[in-house]
Short mmCIF file of C-alpha atoms in Angstrom, two decimals:
data_model
loop_
_atom_site.label_atom_id
_atom_site.label_comp_id
_atom_site.label_asym_id
_atom_site.label_seq_id
_atom_site.Cartn_x
_atom_site.Cartn_y
_atom_site.Cartn_z
CA MET A 1135 -70.04 -54.14 109.43
CA THR A 1136 -68.27 -51.11 110.74
CA ILE A 1137 -66.62 -48.10 109.15
CA GLY A 1138 -63.72 -46.47 110.96
CA VAL A 1139 -61.57 -43.74 109.35
CA GLY A 1140 -58.40 -42.03 110.79
CA PHE A 1141 -56.47 -38.94 109.58
CA VAL A 1142 -52.99 -37.64 110.60
CA CYS A 1143 -53.30 -33.95 110.72
CA ASP A 1144 -50.95 -30.89 111.13
CA THR A 1145 -52.32 -30.26 114.71
CA GLY A 1146 -53.48 -33.52 115.84
CA ILE A 1147 -55.23 -36.89 114.78
CA VAL A 1148 -58.83 -37.22 113.81
CA LEU A 1149 -60.91 -40.48 114.04
CA CYS A 1150 -64.52 -41.01 112.94
CA ALA A 1151 -66.64 -44.18 113.20
CA ASP A 1152 -70.40 -45.10 112.84
CA THR A 1153 -72.14 -46.41 115.92
CA GLN A 1154 -74.05 -49.52 114.60
CA ILE A 1155 -72.85 -52.95 115.96
CA THR A 1156 -74.46 -55.79 113.85
CA TYR A 1157 -74.65 -59.21 114.90
CA PRO A 1158 -75.06 -61.28 111.50
CA GLN A 1159 -78.56 -63.31 111.40
CA SER A 1160 -79.16 -61.87 114.79
CA HIS A 1161 -79.70 -58.17 115.88
CA LYS A 1162 -78.01 -54.81 115.96
CA TYR A 1163 -77.58 -51.93 118.48
CA TYR A 1164 -75.88 -48.66 118.77
CA ALA A 1165 -72.82 -48.04 120.74
CA ASN A 1166 -69.68 -45.72 120.76
CA LYS A 1167 -66.84 -47.34 118.84
CA ILE A 1168 -64.21 -44.86 119.96
CA TYR A 1169 -62.34 -45.44 123.14
CA PRO A 1170 -60.27 -42.57 124.56
CA HIS A 1171 -57.64 -42.78 127.35
CA GLY A 1172 -54.98 -40.25 128.93
CA VAL A 1173 -53.59 -39.35 132.12
CA ASN A 1174 -52.68 -35.64 133.35
CA HIS A 1175 -52.13 -34.42 129.86
CA GLN A 1176 -48.78 -36.46 129.67
CA TRP A 1177 -50.05 -38.76 126.77
CA LEU A 1178 -53.50 -39.21 125.00
CA THR A 1179 -54.83 -42.04 122.97
CA ALA A 1180 -58.02 -43.10 121.24
CA PHE A 1181 -59.04 -46.15 119.48
CA THR A 1182 -61.86 -47.14 116.98
CA PHE A 1183 -62.31 -50.61 116.01
CA ALA A 1184 -63.90 -53.10 113.53
CA GLY A 1185 -64.69 -56.71 114.46
CA SER A 1186 -65.86 -58.17 117.94
CA PRO A 1187 -67.01 -55.78 120.49
CA ILE A 1188 -66.03 -58.25 122.92
CA LEU A 1189 -62.49 -58.26 122.02
CA MET A 1190 -62.62 -54.39 121.89
CA LYS A 1191 -63.65 -54.16 125.42
CA GLN A 1192 -61.12 -56.61 126.55
CA PHE A 1193 -58.30 -54.67 124.57
CA ASP A 1194 -59.59 -51.66 126.42
CA GLN A 1195 -59.73 -52.81 129.97
CA ARG A 1196 -56.03 -54.53 129.33
CA PHE A 1197 -54.54 -51.48 127.74
CA ASP A 1198 -56.07 -49.25 130.44
CA GLU A 1199 -54.50 -51.61 133.30
CA ALA A 1200 -51.15 -51.59 131.39
CA MET A 1201 -50.90 -47.99 130.86
CA ARG A 1202 -51.63 -47.51 134.76
CA GLY A 1203 -48.57 -49.44 135.33
CA HIS A 1204 -46.50 -47.65 132.80
CA GLY A 1205 -44.32 -44.84 134.31
CA PRO A 1206 -42.69 -41.91 132.56
CA PRO A 1207 -41.34 -41.06 130.12
CA PHE A 1208 -44.02 -41.60 127.88
CA THR A 1209 -43.20 -41.80 124.18
CA VAL A 1210 -45.05 -42.80 121.08
CA ALA A 1211 -42.64 -45.95 120.94
CA SER A 1212 -43.39 -47.04 124.53
CA ILE A 1213 -47.26 -46.58 124.09
CA THR A 1214 -47.07 -48.45 120.66
CA GLU A 1215 -45.27 -51.21 122.51
CA VAL A 1216 -47.94 -51.55 125.17
CA VAL A 1217 -50.62 -51.77 122.39
CA GLU A 1218 -48.64 -54.58 120.86
CA GLN A 1219 -48.13 -56.41 124.06
CA THR A 1220 -51.71 -56.00 124.97
CA LEU A 1221 -52.61 -57.60 121.61
CA MET A 1222 -50.33 -60.24 122.13
CA GLY A 1223 -51.63 -61.18 125.61
CA MET A 1224 -55.13 -61.75 124.21
CA PRO A 1225 -55.34 -65.53 123.47
CA THR A 1226 -58.95 -65.51 122.15
CA LEU A 1227 -57.92 -62.74 119.43
CA ASP A 1228 -56.62 -65.58 116.94
CA SER A 1229 -59.77 -67.83 117.32
CA ASP A 1230 -62.55 -65.25 116.86
CA PRO A 1231 -63.73 -65.15 113.25
CA ALA A 1232 -64.60 -61.38 113.75
CA GLY A 1233 -61.35 -60.59 114.84
CA LEU A 1234 -60.14 -56.94 116.12
CA HIS A 1235 -59.04 -54.38 113.49
CA MET A 1236 -58.04 -50.78 115.10
CA LEU A 1237 -57.23 -47.51 114.17
CA GLY A 1238 -55.52 -45.64 117.04
CA GLY A 1239 -53.96 -42.25 117.62
CA ILE A 1240 -51.17 -41.40 120.13
CA ILE A 1241 -50.34 -37.80 121.35
CA ILE A 1242 -47.45 -36.85 123.44
CA PRO A 1243 -48.44 -33.33 123.93
CA LYS A 1244 -46.24 -30.97 121.83
CA VAL A 1245 -43.78 -33.63 121.06
CA ASP A 1246 -44.80 -36.45 119.01
CA SER A 1247 -47.96 -38.11 117.60
CA CYS A 1248 -48.86 -41.30 115.46
CA LEU A 1249 -51.64 -42.96 113.74
CA LEU A 1250 -51.64 -46.88 114.32
CA ARG A 1251 -53.53 -49.71 112.49
CA SER A 1252 -53.77 -53.26 114.01
CA GLU A 1253 -55.15 -56.24 112.23
CA PHE A 1254 -55.43 -58.97 114.88
CA LYS A 1255 -51.92 -58.86 116.46
CA THR A 1256 -50.16 -57.08 113.94
CA VAL A 1257 -49.63 -53.22 114.46
CA THR A 1258 -48.27 -50.92 111.84
CA ARG A 1259 -47.97 -47.13 111.65
CA VAL A 1260 -50.15 -44.96 109.21
CA ASP A 1261 -48.50 -42.10 107.43
CA LYS A 1262 -51.47 -39.86 106.28
CA HIS A 1263 -55.00 -41.83 106.55
CA ASP A 1264 -56.60 -45.31 106.63
CA TYR A 1265 -59.85 -46.79 107.09
CA ILE A 1266 -61.08 -50.22 108.78
CA GLY A 1267 -63.98 -52.37 108.85
CA ILE A 1268 -66.14 -52.72 105.77
CA GLY A 1269 -63.52 -55.16 104.13
CA ASP A 1270 -62.76 -54.42 100.43
CA SER A 1271 -65.23 -51.74 99.91
CA SER A 1272 -65.29 -50.68 96.33
CA LEU A 1273 -67.00 -47.18 97.64
CA LEU A 1274 -64.18 -46.23 99.98
CA ARG A 1275 -61.47 -47.69 97.44
CA TYR A 1276 -63.24 -45.21 94.84
CA LEU A 1277 -63.44 -42.25 97.08
CA ILE A 1278 -60.45 -42.19 99.28
CA PRO A 1279 -58.18 -41.37 96.31
CA LEU A 1280 -60.47 -38.68 95.07
CA ILE A 1281 -60.77 -36.78 98.34
CA THR A 1282 -57.58 -37.31 100.08
CA ARG A 1283 -55.22 -35.78 97.54
CA ARG A 1284 -53.72 -33.16 99.80
CA PRO A 1285 -50.44 -33.75 101.35
CA THR A 1286 -51.56 -32.73 104.74
CA TYR A 1287 -55.03 -31.72 106.44
CA ASP A 1288 -55.93 -29.61 109.21
CA VAL A 1289 -58.15 -31.07 111.75
CA ARG A 1290 -61.26 -29.26 110.66
CA GLN A 1291 -60.80 -30.49 106.89
CA ALA A 1292 -60.14 -34.10 108.31
CA GLU A 1293 -63.19 -34.16 110.42
CA TYR A 1294 -65.30 -33.05 107.41
CA ILE A 1295 -63.74 -35.78 105.09
CA GLY A 1296 -64.09 -38.45 107.87
CA VAL A 1297 -67.69 -37.68 108.42
CA TYR A 1298 -68.34 -37.55 104.67
CA LEU A 1299 -66.63 -41.05 104.13
CA THR A 1300 -68.58 -42.53 107.35
CA LEU A 1301 -71.85 -41.04 105.83
CA GLN A 1302 -71.40 -42.67 102.59
CA ALA A 1303 -70.48 -45.98 103.96
CA LYS A 1304 -73.67 -45.80 106.04
CA ARG A 1305 -75.67 -44.97 103.01
CA TYR A 1306 -74.44 -47.58 100.85
CA VAL A 1307 -72.89 -50.51 102.92
CA GLU A 1308 -74.88 -53.07 104.68
CA GLY A 1309 -74.45 -52.97 108.27
CA CYS A 1310 -73.08 -49.43 108.87
CA GLY A 1311 -75.33 -47.20 110.59
CA GLY A 1312 -76.26 -44.90 113.40
CA ASP A 1313 -74.60 -41.52 114.32
CA THR A 1314 -71.18 -40.55 113.40
CA ASP A 1315 -68.67 -40.24 116.15
CA ILE A 1316 -65.60 -38.11 115.63
CA TYR A 1317 -62.90 -37.89 118.25
CA THR A 1318 -60.03 -35.39 117.63
CA LEU A 1319 -56.83 -35.85 119.58
CA LYS A 1320 -55.12 -32.30 119.65
CA ASN A 1321 -51.20 -31.93 119.65
CA GLU A 1322 -51.77 -29.94 122.85
CA GLY A 1323 -52.83 -33.00 124.77
CA TYR A 1324 -56.42 -33.04 125.00
CA GLY A 1325 -59.23 -34.82 123.00
CA VAL A 1326 -62.56 -33.42 121.65
CA HIS A 1327 -65.58 -35.86 121.17
CA GLY A 1328 -68.02 -34.69 118.66
CA HIS A 1329 -70.96 -35.96 116.59
#
């Protein structure tokens, strides 16, 4: 299992994730689950995932290649389209039982930003916050409405809430564990990786 949490903030987007990757009835190991991208401060993205690590690596490589061929102007809509096309071009995505579920932030510095959620090949825009990974966890279904009542958050508040939710999932949900990774995409066009 995995926990990934994302927040739309007044000055950027915050993603948090655990680092434990578990293969049922087999083994577990620890790895970063947040994948940032960006070129020359013209655009910035980062994705966290739940599901198949192999599919995530495949998406990451294909997305990187597609963005290298994508010229300006860069917009949230055009990068969202690249995400959708990349997912549609992954034939094994539909047949893998673990699937691929992502939260992704997109920043066009000082112009626009958004948080996306994908389930297999379906991509939707997230208004405030969302989480992926641990299925229909009663823990997060209980906690999120209690601690996300504010209409907006600054980045620091979202980091604290994201770390708290991740910590609780690691504490109570089988298969979540390891360190907590935080990646903050700032509206100015740079990302900050933290733990």
